[in-house]
CSV table of C-alpha atoms in Angstrom, one decimal:
chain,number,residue,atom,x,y,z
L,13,UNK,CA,182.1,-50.6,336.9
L,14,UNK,CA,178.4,-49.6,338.0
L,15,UNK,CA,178.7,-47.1,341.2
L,16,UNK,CA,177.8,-48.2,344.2
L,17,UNK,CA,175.0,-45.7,344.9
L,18,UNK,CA,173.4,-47.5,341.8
L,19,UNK,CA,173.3,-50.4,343.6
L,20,UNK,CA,170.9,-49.1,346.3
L,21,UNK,CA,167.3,-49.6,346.1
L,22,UNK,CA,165.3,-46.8,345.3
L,23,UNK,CA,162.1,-46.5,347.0
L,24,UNK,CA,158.8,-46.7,344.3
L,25,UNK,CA,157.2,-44.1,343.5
L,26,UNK,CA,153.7,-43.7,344.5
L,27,UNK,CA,151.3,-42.5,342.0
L,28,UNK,CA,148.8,-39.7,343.5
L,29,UNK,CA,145.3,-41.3,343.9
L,30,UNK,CA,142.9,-40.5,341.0
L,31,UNK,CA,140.5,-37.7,342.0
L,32,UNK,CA,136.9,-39.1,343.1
L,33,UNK,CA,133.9,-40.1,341.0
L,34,UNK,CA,131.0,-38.1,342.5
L,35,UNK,CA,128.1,-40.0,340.6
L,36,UNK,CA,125.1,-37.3,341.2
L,37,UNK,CA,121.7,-38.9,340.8
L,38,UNK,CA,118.5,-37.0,341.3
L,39,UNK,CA,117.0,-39.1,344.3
L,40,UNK,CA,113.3,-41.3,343.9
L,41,UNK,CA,110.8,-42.2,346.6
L,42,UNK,CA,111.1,-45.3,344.7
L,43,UNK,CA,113.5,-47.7,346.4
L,44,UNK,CA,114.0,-49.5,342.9
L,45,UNK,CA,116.0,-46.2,342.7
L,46,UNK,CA,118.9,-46.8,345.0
L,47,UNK,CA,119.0,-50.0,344.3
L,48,UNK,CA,119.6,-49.6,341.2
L,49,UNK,CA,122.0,-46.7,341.2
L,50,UNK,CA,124.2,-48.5,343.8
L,51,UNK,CA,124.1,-51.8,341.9
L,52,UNK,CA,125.5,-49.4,338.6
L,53,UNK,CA,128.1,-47.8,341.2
L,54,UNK,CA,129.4,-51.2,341.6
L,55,UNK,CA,129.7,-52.1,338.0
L,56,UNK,CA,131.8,-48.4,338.0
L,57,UNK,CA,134.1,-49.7,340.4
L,58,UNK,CA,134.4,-53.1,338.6
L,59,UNK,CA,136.0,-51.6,336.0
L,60,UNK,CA,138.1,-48.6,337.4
L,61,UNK,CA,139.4,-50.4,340.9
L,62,UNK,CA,141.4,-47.7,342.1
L,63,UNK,CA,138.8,-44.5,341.2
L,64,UNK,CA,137.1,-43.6,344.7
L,65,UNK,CA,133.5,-43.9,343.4
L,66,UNK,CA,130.6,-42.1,346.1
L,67,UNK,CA,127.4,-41.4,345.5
L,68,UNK,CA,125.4,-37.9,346.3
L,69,UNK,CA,121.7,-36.9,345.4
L,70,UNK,CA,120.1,-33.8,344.3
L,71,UNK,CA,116.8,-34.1,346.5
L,72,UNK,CA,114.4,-37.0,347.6
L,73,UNK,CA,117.1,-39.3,349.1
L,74,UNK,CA,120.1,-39.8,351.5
L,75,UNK,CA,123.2,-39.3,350.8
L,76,UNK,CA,122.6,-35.6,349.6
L,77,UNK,CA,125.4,-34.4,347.7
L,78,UNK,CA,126.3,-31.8,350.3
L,79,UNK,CA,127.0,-34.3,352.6
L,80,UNK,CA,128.7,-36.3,350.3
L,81,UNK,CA,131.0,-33.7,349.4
L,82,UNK,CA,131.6,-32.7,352.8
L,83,UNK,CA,132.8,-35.8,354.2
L,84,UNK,CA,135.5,-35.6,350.7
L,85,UNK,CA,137.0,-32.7,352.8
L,86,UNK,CA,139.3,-30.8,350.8
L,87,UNK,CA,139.9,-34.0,348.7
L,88,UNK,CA,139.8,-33.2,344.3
L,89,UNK,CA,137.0,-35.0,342.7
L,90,UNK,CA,135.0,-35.3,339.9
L,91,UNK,CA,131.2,-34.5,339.5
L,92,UNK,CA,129.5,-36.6,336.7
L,93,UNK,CA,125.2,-36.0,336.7
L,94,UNK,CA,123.7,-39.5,336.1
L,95,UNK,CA,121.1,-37.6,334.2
L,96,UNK,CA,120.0,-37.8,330.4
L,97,UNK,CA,120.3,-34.1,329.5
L,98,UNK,CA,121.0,-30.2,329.9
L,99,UNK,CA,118.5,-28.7,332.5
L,100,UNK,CA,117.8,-26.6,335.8
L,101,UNK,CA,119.5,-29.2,337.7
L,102,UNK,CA,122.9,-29.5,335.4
L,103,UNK,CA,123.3,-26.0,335.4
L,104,UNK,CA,121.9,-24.5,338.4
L,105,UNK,CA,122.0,-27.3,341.2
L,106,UNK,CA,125.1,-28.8,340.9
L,107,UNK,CA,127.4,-26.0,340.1
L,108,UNK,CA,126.2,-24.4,342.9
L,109,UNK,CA,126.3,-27.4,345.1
L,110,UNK,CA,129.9,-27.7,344.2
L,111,UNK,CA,130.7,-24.1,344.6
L,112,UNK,CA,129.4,-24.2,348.1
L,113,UNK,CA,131.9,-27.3,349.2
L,114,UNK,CA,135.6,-27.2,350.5
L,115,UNK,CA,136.3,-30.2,347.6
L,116,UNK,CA,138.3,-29.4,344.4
L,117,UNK,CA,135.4,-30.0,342.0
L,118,UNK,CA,135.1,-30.1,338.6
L,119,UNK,CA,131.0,-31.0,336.9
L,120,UNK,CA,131.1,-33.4,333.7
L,121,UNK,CA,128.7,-33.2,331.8
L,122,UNK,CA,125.3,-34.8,331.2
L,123,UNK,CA,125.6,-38.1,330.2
L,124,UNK,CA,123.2,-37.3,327.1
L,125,UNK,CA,123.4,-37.7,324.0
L,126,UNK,CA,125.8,-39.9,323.7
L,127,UNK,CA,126.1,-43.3,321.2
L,128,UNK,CA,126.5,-45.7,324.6
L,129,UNK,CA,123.4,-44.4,325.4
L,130,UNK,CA,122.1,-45.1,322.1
L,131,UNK,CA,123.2,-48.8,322.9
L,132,UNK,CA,121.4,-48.9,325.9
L,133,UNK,CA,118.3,-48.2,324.7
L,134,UNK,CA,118.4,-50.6,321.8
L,135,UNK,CA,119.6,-53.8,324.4
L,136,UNK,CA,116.9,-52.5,326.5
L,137,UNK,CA,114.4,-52.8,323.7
L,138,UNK,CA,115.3,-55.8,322.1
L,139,UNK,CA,115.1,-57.9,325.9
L,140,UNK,CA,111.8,-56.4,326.3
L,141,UNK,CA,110.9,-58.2,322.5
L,142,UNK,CA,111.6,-55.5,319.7
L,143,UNK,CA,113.0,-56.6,316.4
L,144,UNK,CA,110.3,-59.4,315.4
L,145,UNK,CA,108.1,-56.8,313.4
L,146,UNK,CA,108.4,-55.3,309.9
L,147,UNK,CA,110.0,-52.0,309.9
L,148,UNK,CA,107.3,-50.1,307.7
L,149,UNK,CA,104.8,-50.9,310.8
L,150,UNK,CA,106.8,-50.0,313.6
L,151,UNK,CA,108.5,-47.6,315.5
L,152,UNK,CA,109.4,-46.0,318.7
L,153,UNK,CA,108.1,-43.4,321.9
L,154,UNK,CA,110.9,-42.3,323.4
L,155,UNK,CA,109.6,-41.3,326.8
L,156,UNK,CA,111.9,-39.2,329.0
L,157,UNK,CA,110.9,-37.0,332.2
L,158,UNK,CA,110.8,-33.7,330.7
L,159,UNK,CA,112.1,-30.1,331.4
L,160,UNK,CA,111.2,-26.8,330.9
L,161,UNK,CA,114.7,-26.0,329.9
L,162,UNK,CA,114.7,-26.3,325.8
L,163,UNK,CA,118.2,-27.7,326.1
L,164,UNK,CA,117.0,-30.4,327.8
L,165,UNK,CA,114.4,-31.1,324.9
L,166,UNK,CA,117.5,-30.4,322.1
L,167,UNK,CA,119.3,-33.4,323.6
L,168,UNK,CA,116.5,-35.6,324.1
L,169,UNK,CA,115.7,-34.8,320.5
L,170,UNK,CA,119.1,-35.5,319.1
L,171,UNK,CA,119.1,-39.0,321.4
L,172,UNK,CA,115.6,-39.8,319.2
L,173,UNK,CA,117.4,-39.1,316.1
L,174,UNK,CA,120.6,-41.1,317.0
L,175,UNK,CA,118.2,-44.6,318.1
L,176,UNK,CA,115.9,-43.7,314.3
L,177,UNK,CA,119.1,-44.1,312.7
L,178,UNK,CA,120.3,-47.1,314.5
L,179,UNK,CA,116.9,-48.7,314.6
L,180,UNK,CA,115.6,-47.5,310.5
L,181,UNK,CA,112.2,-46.6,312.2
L,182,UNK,CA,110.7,-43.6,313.4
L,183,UNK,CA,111.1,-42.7,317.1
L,184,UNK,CA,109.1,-39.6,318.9
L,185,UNK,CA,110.6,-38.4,322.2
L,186,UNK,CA,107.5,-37.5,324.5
L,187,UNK,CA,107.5,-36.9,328.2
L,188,UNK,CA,106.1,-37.4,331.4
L,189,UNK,CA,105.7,-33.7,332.2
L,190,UNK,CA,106.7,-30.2,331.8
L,191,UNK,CA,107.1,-30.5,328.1
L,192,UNK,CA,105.5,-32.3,325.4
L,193,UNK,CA,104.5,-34.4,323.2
L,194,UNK,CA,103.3,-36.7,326.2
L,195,UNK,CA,103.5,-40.7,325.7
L,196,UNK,CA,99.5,-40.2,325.0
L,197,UNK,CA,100.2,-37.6,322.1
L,198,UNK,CA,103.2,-39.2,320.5
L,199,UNK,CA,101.6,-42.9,320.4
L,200,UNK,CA,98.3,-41.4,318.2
L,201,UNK,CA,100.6,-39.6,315.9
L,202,UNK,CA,102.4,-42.9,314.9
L,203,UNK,CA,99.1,-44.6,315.0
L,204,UNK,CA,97.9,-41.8,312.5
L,205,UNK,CA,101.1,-42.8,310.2
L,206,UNK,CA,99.7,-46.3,310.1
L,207,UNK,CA,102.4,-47.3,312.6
L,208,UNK,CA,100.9,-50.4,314.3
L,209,UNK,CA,103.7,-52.0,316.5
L,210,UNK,CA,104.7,-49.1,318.6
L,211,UNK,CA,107.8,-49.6,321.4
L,212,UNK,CA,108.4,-47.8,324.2
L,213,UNK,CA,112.2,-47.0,324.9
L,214,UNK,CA,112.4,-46.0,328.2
L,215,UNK,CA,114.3,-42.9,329.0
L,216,UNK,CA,115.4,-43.1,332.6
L,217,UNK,CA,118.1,-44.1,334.9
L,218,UNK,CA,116.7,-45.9,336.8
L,219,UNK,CA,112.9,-47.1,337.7
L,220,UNK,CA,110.2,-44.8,339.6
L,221,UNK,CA,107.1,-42.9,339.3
L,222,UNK,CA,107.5,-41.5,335.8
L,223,UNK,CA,108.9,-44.6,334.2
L,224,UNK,CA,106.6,-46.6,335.1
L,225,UNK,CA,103.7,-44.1,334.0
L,226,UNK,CA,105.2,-44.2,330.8
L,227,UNK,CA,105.6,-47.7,330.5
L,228,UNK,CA,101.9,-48.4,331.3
L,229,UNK,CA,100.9,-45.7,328.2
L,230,UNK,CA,102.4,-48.5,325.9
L,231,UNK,CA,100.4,-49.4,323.2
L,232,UNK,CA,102.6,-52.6,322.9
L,233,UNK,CA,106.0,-53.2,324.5
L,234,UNK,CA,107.3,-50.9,326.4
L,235,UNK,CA,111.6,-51.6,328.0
L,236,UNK,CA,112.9,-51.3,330.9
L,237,UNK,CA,114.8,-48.4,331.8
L,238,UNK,CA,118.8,-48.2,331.5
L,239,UNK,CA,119.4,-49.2,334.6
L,240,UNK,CA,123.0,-51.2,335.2
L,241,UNK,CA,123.5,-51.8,331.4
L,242,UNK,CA,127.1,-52.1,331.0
L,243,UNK,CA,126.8,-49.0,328.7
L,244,UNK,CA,125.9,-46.7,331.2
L,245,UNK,CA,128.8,-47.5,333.4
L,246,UNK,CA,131.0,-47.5,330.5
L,247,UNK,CA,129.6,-43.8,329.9
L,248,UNK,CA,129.9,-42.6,333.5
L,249,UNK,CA,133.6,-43.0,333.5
L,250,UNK,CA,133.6,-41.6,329.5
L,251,UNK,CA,132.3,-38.6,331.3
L,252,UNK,CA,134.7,-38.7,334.7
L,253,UNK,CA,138.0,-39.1,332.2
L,254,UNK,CA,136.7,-36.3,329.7
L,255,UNK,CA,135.9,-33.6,332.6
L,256,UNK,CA,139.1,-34.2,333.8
L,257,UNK,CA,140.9,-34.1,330.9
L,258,UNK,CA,139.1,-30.4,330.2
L,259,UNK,CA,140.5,-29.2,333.5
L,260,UNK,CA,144.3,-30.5,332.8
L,261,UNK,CA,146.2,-27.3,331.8
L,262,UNK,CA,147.3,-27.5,328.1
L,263,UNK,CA,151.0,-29.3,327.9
L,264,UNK,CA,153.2,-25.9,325.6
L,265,UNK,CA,155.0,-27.1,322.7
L,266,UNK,CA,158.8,-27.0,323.1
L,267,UNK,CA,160.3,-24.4,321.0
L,268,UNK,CA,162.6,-25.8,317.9
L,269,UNK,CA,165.7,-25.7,319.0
């Protein structure tokens, strides 16, 4: 016969609340910007309900990450860059942002390169009319903001050879400054390999000054930038799961008995 302390009702167990998504964009003049980002944040939260998603900027735009991270308190959460690559700003800024506030903070990575990217870029180029052309003729700018920081051209790089592979055309990554190729430079050296239907895959989060520079350097079509693909969102929380999975201490193997 069961006991009777069996018989009482236990009271449930609460799970601890998932540490919070810190999306860190850089911050635009542009309001497209934060429109944007926000309208991404929501497709985040969509998906992962019960993730606290906020969202902090480097520069440019309200709310700065500081802030952001001091109104977390002492709270653990999770920093994930909605940027493209390795730079000044991944490794300098936001580290030390983090270091400087009372949250438990841990900085994913970049979100590039990455293969959801990759899909992005080709959804992005086929809405704005790729595909229609034979491949021997065309190919592909990749136009990203540029850093002096030669990591940041290494993964802009690899990102060009992931979308060449995906697409079977060429694809130059060029940049708006601090770097080169620029869109100018790139677009006459596929001219020069008799490439007449030239695309422009655009390399930013988001719209603003340098994306829309870029765009208007298009010799033919030129896409719109990632923006709220479902991808990207899809990636941010890649990014949020993996960081914190790096800072779970390792689970020892039990000894054989």
């Amino acid at each position: 016969m069961p006991s009777q302390l069996s018989l009482v009702p236990q009271p449930a167990t609460r799970r601890p609340a998932p540490p919070a998504l810190v999306v860190v964009a850089h911050g635009s003049r542009d309001p497209r910007a934060l429109s944007t980002v926000r309208a991404l944040l929501d497709r985040v939260r969509a998906l992962r309900p019960d993730v606290p998603v906020h969202l902090g900027h480097i520069e440019l735009h309200a709310p700065l990450l500081p802030d952001t991270l001091a109104a977390l308190g002492d709270t653990e959460a999770v920093l994930v860059p909605l940027l493209l690559s390795r730079g000044y700003h991944v490794k300098q800024d936001i580290p030390e942002m983090a270091a400087a506030s009372p949250a438990r903070t841990h900085v994913a990575a970049p979100l590039g390169p990455h293969p959801l990217l990759v899909d992005a870029l080709q959804a992005r180029l086929e809405e704005a009319g790729w595909g229609g052309t034979p491949r021997h003729t065309s190919a592909v700018v990749l136009a990203a903001a540029g850093s002096r920081d030669p990591d940041a051209k290494t993964d802009t790089t690899r990102t060009a050879h992931l979308l060449a592979a995906r697409l079977g055309v060429p694809v130059i990554p060029a940049y708006a400054s601090a770097a080169t190729p620029t869109v100018e430079t790139a677009v006459r050296t596929l001219l020069a390999r008799g490439r007449r239907h030239i695309a422009l895959a655009s390399y930013f989060t988001a719209p603003g000054r340098f994306a829309t520079e870029c765009a208007q350097s298009a010799p033919w079509l030129a896409a719109a930038p990632l923006g709220t693909h479902p991808s990207m969102a899809h990636l941010l929380l890649h990014r949020y799961d993996e960081a914190l999975a790096a800072a779970s201490p390792a689970v020892p193997e039990l000894a054989s008995a």
